[in-house]
Amino acid sequence: MSTVYEQLITLLESQRARYRVVGHPAEGRSDLVAAIRGTHPGQGAKAMLCKNKADNEGWVLAILPGDRKLDFRKVAAAGNLRKATLATPEEAERETGCVIGAIPPFTFSPRIKLVVDPGLIERFPEIAFNAGRLDTSIILDSSDYVRIAQPLLEPVCV
């Protein structure tokens, strides 16, 4: 079975995406990793796995700019959830194959709905994200990201 990183590279190559890979010390905080990779914190695609609070189902991978905060009411509305809450670290790793902080803004599971705040892709020509690993980032053309990931574009920030 391939790693999330390998799946990402295969996907980006097959879709002829404009991207580059940046290796760096392991870091999970979006502000610190932005400084390490030389990008603006707002370019960082912060990935937060959410679920329906009532039944622990209805997975939504909410993607927002690294310098913004998540609005759970907006996530619930975008994902058709009664009330959204964060997945536990164990649930996030089970559902995405990645530890928290390493989850990329892509989903390889049909169970997870991908919702992206439009502010992420409107502000910068490139987005940056940890590529399934805490020590490796990808900087990807924003228009290629939308074309390949085909997310639901809905506001999810406070």
Coordinates of N, CA, C and O in Angstrom, one line a residue:
M1 N 0.9 -1.2 0.0 CA 0.0 0.0 0.0 C 0.9 1.2 0.0 O 1.8 1.3 0.8
S2 N 0.6 2.2 -0.8 CA 1.4 3.4 -0.9 C 1.0 4.4 0.2 O -0.1 4.4 0.7
T3 N 2.0 5.3 0.5 CA 1.7 6.3 1.5 C 0.9 7.4 0.9 O 0.8 7.5 -0.3
V4 N 0.4 8.3 1.8 CA -0.4 9.4 1.3 C 0.6 10.3 0.4 O 0.1 10.8 -0.6
Y5 N 1.8 10.5 0.9 CA 2.8 11.3 0.1 C 2.9 10.7 -1.3 O 2.8 11.4 -2.3
E6 N 3.1 9.4 -1.4 CA 3.2 8.8 -2.8 C 1.9 8.9 -3.6 O 2.0 9.2 -4.8
Q7 N 0.8 8.8 -3.0 CA -0.5 9.0 -3.7 C -0.6 10.5 -4.2 O -1.0 10.7 -5.3
L8 N -0.2 11.4 -3.4 CA -0.2 12.8 -3.8 C 0.7 13.1 -5.0 O 0.3 13.7 -6.0
I9 N 1.9 12.6 -4.9 CA 2.9 12.8 -6.0 C 2.4 12.2 -7.3 O 2.4 12.8 -8.4
T10 N 1.9 10.9 -7.2 CA 1.3 10.2 -8.4 C 0.2 11.0 -9.0 O 0.1 11.2 -10.2
L11 N -0.7 11.5 -8.1 CA -1.9 12.3 -8.6 C -1.4 13.6 -9.3 O -1.9 13.9 -10.4
L12 N -0.5 14.3 -8.6 CA -0.1 15.6 -9.2 C 0.7 15.4 -10.5 O 0.5 16.2 -11.4
E13 N 1.5 14.4 -10.6 CA 2.2 14.1 -11.8 C 1.3 13.7 -12.9 O 1.4 14.2 -14.0
S14 N 0.3 12.8 -12.6 CA -0.7 12.4 -13.6 C -1.5 13.5 -14.2 O -2.0 13.5 -15.3
Q15 N -1.7 14.5 -13.3 CA -2.6 15.7 -13.7 C -1.7 16.9 -14.2 O -2.3 18.0 -14.5
R16 N -0.4 16.7 -14.3 CA 0.5 17.7 -14.8 C 0.4 19.0 -14.0 O 0.4 20.1 -14.6
A17 N 0.4 18.8 -12.7 CA 0.3 20.0 -11.8 C 1.6 20.7 -11.8 O 2.6 20.1 -11.9
R18 N 1.5 22.0 -11.5 CA 2.7 22.9 -11.3 C 2.9 22.9 -9.8 O 2.1 23.5 -9.0
Y19 N 3.9 22.2 -9.3 CA 4.2 22.1 -7.9 C 5.7 21.9 -7.6 O 6.5 21.6 -8.5
R20 N 6.1 22.1 -6.4 CA 7.4 21.7 -5.9 C 7.4 21.2 -4.5 O 6.5 21.5 -3.8
V21 N 8.3 20.3 -4.3 CA 8.4 19.6 -2.9 C 9.5 20.3 -2.1 O 10.6 20.6 -2.7
V22 N 9.2 20.6 -0.9 CA 10.1 21.2 0.0 C 10.3 20.3 1.3 O 9.3 20.1 2.0
G23 N 11.5 19.9 1.5 CA 11.8 19.1 2.7 C 12.2 20.1 3.8 O 12.7 21.2 3.6
H24 N 11.8 19.8 5.1 CA 12.1 20.7 6.2 C 12.0 19.9 7.5 O 11.5 18.8 7.5
P25 N 12.5 20.5 8.6 CA 12.3 19.8 9.9 C 10.8 19.6 10.2 O 9.9 20.4 9.7
A26 N 10.5 18.5 10.9 CA 9.1 18.2 11.2 C 8.5 19.3 12.0 O 9.1 19.7 13.0
E27 N 7.3 19.8 11.6 CA 6.6 20.8 12.3 C 5.2 20.7 12.0 O 4.8 20.6 10.8
G28 N 4.3 20.8 13.0 CA 2.9 20.7 12.7 C 2.1 22.0 12.8 O 1.0 22.1 12.4
R29 N 2.7 23.0 13.4 CA 2.0 24.3 13.5 C 2.1 25.1 12.2 O 3.2 25.3 11.7
S30 N 1.0 25.6 11.7 CA 1.0 26.3 10.4 C 1.8 27.5 10.3 O 2.5 27.8 9.3
D31 N 1.9 28.3 11.4 CA 2.7 29.5 11.4 C 4.2 29.2 11.3 O 4.9 29.9 10.6
L32 N 4.6 28.2 12.1 CA 6.0 27.9 12.1 C 6.5 27.2 10.8 O 7.5 27.5 10.3
V33 N 5.6 26.3 10.2 CA 6.0 25.7 9.0 C 6.0 26.7 7.8 O 6.9 26.6 6.9
A34 N 5.2 27.7 7.9 CA 5.2 28.7 6.8 C 6.5 29.4 6.8 O 7.1 29.7 5.8
A35 N 7.0 29.8 8.0 CA 8.3 30.5 8.1 C 9.4 29.6 7.5 O 10.3 30.0 6.8
I36 N 9.4 28.3 7.9 CA 10.4 27.3 7.4 C 10.4 27.2 5.9 O 11.4 27.2 5.3
R37 N 9.2 27.1 5.3 CA 9.2 26.9 3.9 C 9.2 28.2 3.0 O 9.1 28.2 1.8
G38 N 9.2 29.4 3.7 CA 9.3 30.6 3.1 C 8.0 31.1 2.4 O 8.0 31.8 1.4
T39 N 6.9 30.7 3.0 CA 5.6 31.1 2.4 C 4.8 32.0 3.4 O 5.2 32.0 4.6
H40 N 3.8 32.7 3.0 CA 3.0 33.5 3.9 C 2.1 32.5 4.7 O 1.6 31.5 4.1
P41 N 1.8 32.8 6.0 CA 0.9 31.9 6.7 C -0.4 31.7 6.0 O -1.0 30.6 6.1
G42 N -1.0 32.7 5.4 CA -2.3 32.6 4.7 C -2.3 31.6 3.5 O -3.3 31.2 3.0
Q43 N -1.1 31.3 2.9 CA -0.9 30.4 1.8 C -1.1 28.9 2.3 O -1.3 28.0 1.5
G44 N -0.9 28.7 3.6 CA -0.9 27.4 4.1 C -2.3 26.8 4.1 O -3.2 27.5 4.5
A45 N -2.5 25.7 3.5 CA -3.8 25.0 3.5 C -3.9 24.2 4.7 O -3.4 23.0 4.8
K46 N -4.5 24.8 5.8 CA -4.7 24.1 7.0 C -5.9 23.1 6.9 O -7.0 23.5 6.5
A47 N -5.6 21.8 7.1 CA -6.6 20.7 6.9 C -7.1 20.3 8.3 O -6.3 19.9 9.2
M48 N -8.4 20.4 8.5 CA -9.0 20.0 9.8 C -10.2 19.0 9.5 O -11.1 19.3 8.9
L49 N -10.0 17.8 10.0 CA -11.0 16.7 9.8 C -12.1 16.9 10.9 O -11.8 16.9 12.1
C50 N -13.3 17.1 10.4 CA -14.4 17.3 11.3 C -15.4 16.1 11.1 O -15.4 15.4 10.1
K51 N -16.3 16.0 12.0 CA -17.3 15.0 12.0 C -18.6 15.5 12.6 O -18.6 16.5 13.3
N52 N -19.7 14.7 12.4 CA -21.0 15.0 13.0 C -20.8 14.7 14.5 O -20.5 13.5 14.9
K53 N -21.1 15.6 15.4 CA -20.9 15.4 16.8 C -21.8 14.3 17.4 O -21.4 13.5 18.2
A54 N -23.0 14.2 16.8 CA -24.0 13.3 17.4 C -23.6 11.8 17.2 O -23.8 11.0 18.1
D55 N -23.2 11.5 16.0 CA -23.0 10.1 15.7 C -21.5 9.7 15.2 O -21.3 8.6 14.8
N56 N -20.6 10.7 15.3 CA -19.2 10.5 14.9 C -19.1 10.0 13.4 O -18.2 9.2 13.1
E57 N -20.0 10.4 12.6 CA -19.9 10.1 11.2 C -20.0 11.4 10.4 O -19.9 12.4 10.9
G58 N -20.3 11.3 9.1 CA -20.4 12.5 8.3 C -19.1 13.3 8.2 O -19.0 14.4 8.6
W59 N -18.0 12.6 7.8 CA -16.7 13.3 7.8 C -16.6 14.4 6.8 O -17.0 14.3 5.6
V60 N -16.0 15.5 7.2 CA -15.7 16.7 6.4 C -14.2 17.1 6.6 O -13.8 17.3 7.7
L61 N -13.5 17.2 5.5 CA -12.1 17.7 5.6 C -12.2 19.2 5.2 O -12.4 19.5 4.0
A62 N -12.2 20.0 6.2 CA -12.3 21.5 6.0 C -10.9 22.0 5.8 O -10.0 21.8 6.6
I63 N -10.7 22.8 4.7 CA -9.4 23.4 4.4 C -9.6 24.9 4.4 O -10.5 25.5 3.8
L64 N -8.7 25.5 5.2 CA -8.7 27.0 5.3 C -7.4 27.6 5.3 O -6.4 26.9 5.5
P65 N -7.2 28.9 5.1 CA -5.9 29.5 5.2 C -5.3 29.3 6.5 O -6.0 29.4 7.6
G66 N -4.0 29.1 6.6 CA -3.3 28.8 7.8 C -3.4 29.9 8.8 O -3.1 29.7 10.0
D67 N -3.7 31.1 8.4 CA -3.8 32.3 9.4 C -5.2 32.6 9.8 O -5.5 33.6 10.4
R68 N -6.1 31.6 9.5 CA -7.6 31.8 9.9 C -8.0 30.8 10.9 O -7.4 29.7 11.0
K69 N -9.2 31.0 11.5 CA -9.8 30.0 12.4 C -11.1 29.4 11.8 O -11.8 30.0 11.0
L70 N -11.3 28.2 12.2 CA -12.5 27.4 11.7 C -13.8 27.8 12.4 O -13.8 28.0 13.6
D71 N -14.9 27.9 11.6 CA -16.2 28.2 12.2 C -17.0 26.9 12.0 O -17.3 26.5 10.9
F72 N -17.2 26.2 13.1 CA -17.9 24.9 13.1 C -19.3 25.0 12.6 O -19.8 24.0 11.9
R73 N -20.0 26.1 12.7 CA -21.4 26.2 12.2 C -21.3 26.2 10.7 O -22.1 25.6 10.0
K74 N -20.3 26.9 10.1 CA -20.2 26.9 8.6 C -19.8 25.5 8.1 O -20.2 25.1 7.0
V75 N -18.9 24.8 8.8 CA -18.5 23.5 8.4 C -19.8 22.6 8.4 O -20.0 21.8 7.5
A76 N -20.6 22.7 9.5 CA -21.8 21.8 9.6 C -22.7 22.1 8.4 O -23.2 21.2 7.8
A77 N -22.9 23.4 8.1 CA -23.8 23.7 7.0 C -23.2 23.2 5.6 O -24.0 22.6 4.9
A78 N -21.9 23.4 5.4 CA -21.3 22.9 4.1 C -21.4 21.4 4.0 O -21.5 20.9 2.9
G79 N -21.2 20.7 5.2 CA -21.2 19.3 5.1 C -22.5 18.6 5.4 O -22.5 17.3 5.6
N80 N -23.5 19.3 5.6 CA -24.8 18.8 5.9 C -24.8 18.0 7.2 O -25.3 16.9 7.3
L81 N -24.1 18.5 8.2 CA -24.0 17.9 9.5 C -24.9 18.7 10.5 O -25.1 19.9 10.3
R82 N -25.4 18.0 11.5 CA -26.3 18.7 12.5 C -25.4 19.6 13.3 O -25.7 20.8 13.5
K83 N -24.3 19.1 13.8 CA -23.3 19.9 14.6 C -21.9 19.3 14.4 O -21.7 18.1 14.6
A84 N -21.0 20.1 13.9 CA -19.7 19.7 13.6 C -18.7 19.8 14.8 O -18.8 20.8 15.5
T85 N -17.8 18.9 14.9 CA -16.7 18.9 15.9 C -15.5 18.3 15.2 O -15.6 17.7 14.2
L86 N -14.3 18.6 15.9 CA -13.1 18.0 15.3 C -13.0 16.5 15.6 O -13.4 16.1 16.6
A87 N -12.4 15.9 14.7 CA -12.1 14.4 14.9 C -11.0 14.4 15.9 O -10.2 15.3 16.1
T88 N -10.9 13.2 16.6 CA -9.8 13.0 17.6 C -8.6 12.7 16.7 O -8.7 12.4 15.5
P89 N -7.4 12.9 17.3 CA -6.2 12.5 16.6 C -6.2 11.1 16.1 O -5.7 10.8 14.9
E90 N -6.7 10.2 16.8 CA -6.8 8.8 16.4 C -7.8 8.6 15.2 O -7.4 7.9 14.3
E91 N -8.9 9.3 15.3 CA -9.8 9.2 14.1 C -9.2 9.8 12.9 O -9.4 9.3 11.8
A92 N -8.6 11.0 13.1 CA -8.0 11.7 11.9 C -6.9 10.8 11.2 O -6.9 10.6 10.0
E93 N -6.1 10.1 12.0 CA -5.1 9.2 11.4 C -5.7 8.0 10.8 O -5.3 7.6 9.7
R94 N -6.8 7.5 11.4 CA -7.5 6.3 10.8 C -8.1 6.7 9.5 O -8.1 5.9 8.5
E95 N -8.8 7.8 9.4 CA -9.6 8.2 8.3 C -8.7 8.8 7.1 O -9.1 8.6 6.0
T96 N -7.6 9.4 7.5 CA -6.8 10.1 6.4 C -5.5 9.4 6.2 O -4.8 9.7 5.2
G97 N -5.0 8.5 7.1 CA -3.7 7.9 7.0 C -2.6 8.8 7.4 O -1.4 8.5 7.1
C98 N -2.9 10.0 8.0 CA -1.9 11.0 8.4 C -2.1 11.4 9.8 O -3.3 11.5 10.3
V99 N -1.0 11.8 10.5 CA -1.1 12.4 11.8 C -1.6 13.8 11.6 O -1.5 14.4 10.5
I100 N -2.2 14.4 12.7 CA -2.7 15.8 12.6 C -1.5 16.7 12.3 O -0.4 16.5 12.9
G101 N -1.6 17.6 11.5 CA -0.5 18.5 11.1 C 0.1 18.1 9.7 O 0.7 18.9 9.1
A102 N -0.1 16.8 9.4 CA 0.4 16.3 8.1 C -0.6 16.1 7.1 O -0.3 15.7 5.9
I103 N -1.9 16.3 7.4 CA -3.0 16.0 6.5 C -3.0 17.0 5.3 O -3.1 18.2 5.6
P104 N -2.9 16.5 4.1 CA -3.0 17.4 3.0 C -4.4 17.8 2.6 O -5.3 17.2 3.1
P105 N -4.5 18.8 1.8 CA -5.9 19.3 1.4 C -6.5 18.5 0.3 O -7.1 19.0 -0.6
F106 N -6.3 17.2 0.3 CA -6.9 16.3 -0.6 C -7.5 15.1 0.2 O -7.1 14.8 1.3
T107 N -8.5 14.5 -0.4 CA -9.1 13.3 0.3 C -9.0 12.1 -0.7 O -9.3 12.3 -1.9
F108 N -8.5 11.0 -0.2 CA -8.5 9.8 -1.0 C -9.5 8.8 -0.5 O -9.5 7.6 -0.9
S109 N -10.5 9.3 0.3 CA -11.5 8.4 0.8 C -12.9 9.0 0.3 O -13.2 10.1 0.5
P110 N -13.7 8.1 -0.2 CA -15.1 8.5 -0.6 C -15.9 8.9 0.6 O -17.0 9.5 0.4
R111 N -15.5 8.5 1.8 CA -16.3 8.8 3.0 C -16.1 10.3 3.5 O -16.9 10.8 4.3
I112 N -15.1 11.0 2.9 CA -14.7 12.3 3.4 C -15.1 13.3 2.4 O -14.6 13.3 1.2
K113 N -15.9 14.3 2.8 CA -16.3 15.4 1.9 C -15.2 16.5 2.0 O -14.9 16.9 3.1
L114 N -14.7 17.0 0.9 CA -13.7 18.0 0.9 C -14.3 19.4 0.7 O -15.0 19.7 -0.3
V115 N -14.1 20.3 1.7 CA -14.7 21.6 1.7 C -13.6 22.6 1.8 O -12.8 22.6 2.8
V116 N -13.4 23.5 0.9 CA -12.3 24.5 0.9 C -12.9 25.9 1.0 O -13.8 26.3 0.3
D117 N -12.3 26.7 2.0 CA -12.7 28.1 2.1 C -12.1 28.8 0.8 O -10.9 28.7 0.6
P118 N -13.0 29.6 0.1 CA -12.5 30.3 -1.1 C -11.3 31.2 -0.9 O -10.5 31.5 -1.7
G119 N -11.3 31.8 0.4 CA -10.2 32.7 0.7 C -8.8 32.1 0.5 O -7.8 32.8 0.3
L120 N -8.7 30.8 0.7 CA -7.4 30.1 0.5 C -6.8 30.3 -0.9 O -5.7 30.6 -1.1
I121 N -7.7 30.1 -1.9 CA -7.2 30.1 -3.3 C -7.3 31.4 -3.9 O -6.7 31.6 -5.0
E122 N -8.1 32.4 -3.4 CA -8.3 33.7 -4.0 C -7.1 34.6 -3.6 O -6.9 35.6 -4.4
R123 N -6.4 34.4 -2.5 CA -5.4 35.4 -2.0 C -4.1 35.2 -2.6 O -3.3 36.1 -2.7
F124 N -3.7 34.0 -3.0 CA -2.3 33.7 -3.5 C -2.4 32.8 -4.7 O -3.2 31.9 -4.8
P125 N -1.3 32.9 -5.6 CA -1.3 32.1 -6.8 C -0.9 30.6 -6.5 O -1.1 29.8 -7.3
E126 N -0.3 30.4 -5.2 CA 0.1 29.1 -4.8 C -0.4 28.8 -3.4 O -0.5 29.7 -2.6
I127 N -0.7 27.5 -3.1 CA -1.0 27.1 -1.8 C 0.2 26.2 -1.3 O 0.9 25.6 -2.1
A128 N 0.3 26.1 0.0 CA 1.4 25.3 0.6 C 0.8 24.4 1.6 O -0.1 24.8 2.3
F129 N 1.3 23.1 1.7 CA 0.7 22.2 2.7 C 1.6 21.1 3.0 O 2.5 20.7 2.1
N130 N 1.5 20.5 4.2 CA 2.3 19.3 4.5 C 1.7 18.1 3.7 O 0.5 18.0 3.5
A131 N 2.6 17.4 3.1 CA 2.3 16.4 2.1 C 2.2 15.0 2.7 O 2.8 14.0 2.2
G132 N 1.3 14.8 3.7 CA 1.1 13.5 4.3 C 2.2 13.2 5.3 O 2.2 12.1 5.9
R133 N 3.2 14.1 5.5 CA 4.3 14.0 6.4 C 4.6 15.3 7.0 O 4.4 16.3 6.4
L134 N 5.1 15.3 8.3 CA 5.4 16.6 8.9 C 6.7 17.2 8.4 O 6.9 18.4 8.7
D135 N 7.5 16.4 7.7 CA 8.8 16.9 7.3 C 8.9 17.2 5.8 O 10.0 17.4 5.2
T136 N 7.8 17.2 5.1 CA 7.7 17.5 3.7 C 6.5 18.3 3.3 O 5.4 17.9 3.7
S137 N 6.7 19.4 2.6 CA 5.6 20.2 2.1 C 5.6 20.2 0.6 O 6.6 19.9 -0.1
I138 N 4.4 20.5 0.1 CA 4.2 20.7 -1.4 C 3.7 22.2 -1.5 O 2.8 22.6 -0.8
I139 N 4.3 22.9 -2.5 CA 3.8 24.2 -2.9 C 3.2 24.0 -4.2 O 3.9 23.6 -5.2
L140 N 1.9 24.3 -4.4 CA 1.1 23.9 -5.5 C 0.4 25.1 -6.1 O -0.2 25.9 -5.4
D141 N 0.3 25.2 -7.4 CA -0.4 26.2 -8.1 C -1.9 26.1 -7.7 O -2.5 25.1 -7.7
S142 N -2.5 27.3 -7.2 CA -3.8 27.3 -6.7 C -4.9 26.8 -7.7 O -5.8 26.1 -7.4
S143 N -4.7 27.2 -9.0 CA -5.7 26.8 -10.0 C -5.6 25.3 -10.3 O -6.6 24.6 -10.5
D144 N -4.4 24.8 -10.2 CA -4.2 23.3 -10.4 C -4.8 22.6 -9.2 O -5.4 21.5 -9.4
Y145 N -4.7 23.1 -8.0 CA -5.3 22.5 -6.8 C -6.8 22.3 -7.0 O -7.4 21.3 -6.9
V146 N -7.5 23.4 -7.4 CA -8.9 23.4 -7.6 C -9.3 22.4 -8.7 O -10.3 21.6 -8.5
R147 N -8.6 22.4 -9.8 CA -8.9 21.6 -10.9 C -8.7 20.1 -10.5 O -9.6 19.3 -10.9
I148 N -7.7 19.8 -9.8 CA -7.4 18.4 -9.4 C -8.3 17.9 -8.2 O -8.9 16.8 -8.3
A149 N -8.4 18.7 -7.2 CA -9.1 18.2 -6.0 C -10.6 18.3 -6.1 O -11.3 17.6 -5.5
Q150 N -11.1 19.3 -6.9 CA -12.5 19.5 -7.2 C -13.3 19.6 -5.8 O -14.3 18.9 -5.6
P151 N -12.8 20.5 -5.0 CA -13.5 20.6 -3.7 C -14.8 21.4 -3.8 O -15.0 22.1 -4.8
L152 N -15.6 21.3 -2.7 CA -16.8 22.2 -2.6 C -16.2 23.5 -2.0 O -15.5 23.5 -1.0
L153 N -16.4 24.6 -2.7 CA -15.9 25.9 -2.3 C -17.0 26.6 -1.4 O -18.0 27.1 -2.0
E154 N -16.8 26.6 -0.1 CA -17.7 27.2 0.8 C -16.9 27.9 1.9 O -16.0 27.3 2.4
P155 N -17.4 29.1 2.4 CA -16.7 29.7 3.5 C -16.8 28.8 4.8 O -17.9 28.3 5.1
V156 N -15.7 28.6 5.4 CA -15.6 27.8 6.7 C -14.8 28.5 7.8 O -14.6 28.0 8.8
C157 N -14.5 29.8 7.5 CA -13.7 30.5 8.5 C -14.6 31.5 9.4 O -15.6 31.9 8.9
V158 N -14.1 31.7 10.6 CA -14.7 32.7 11.5 C -14.7 34.1 10.8 O -13.7 34.4 10.1

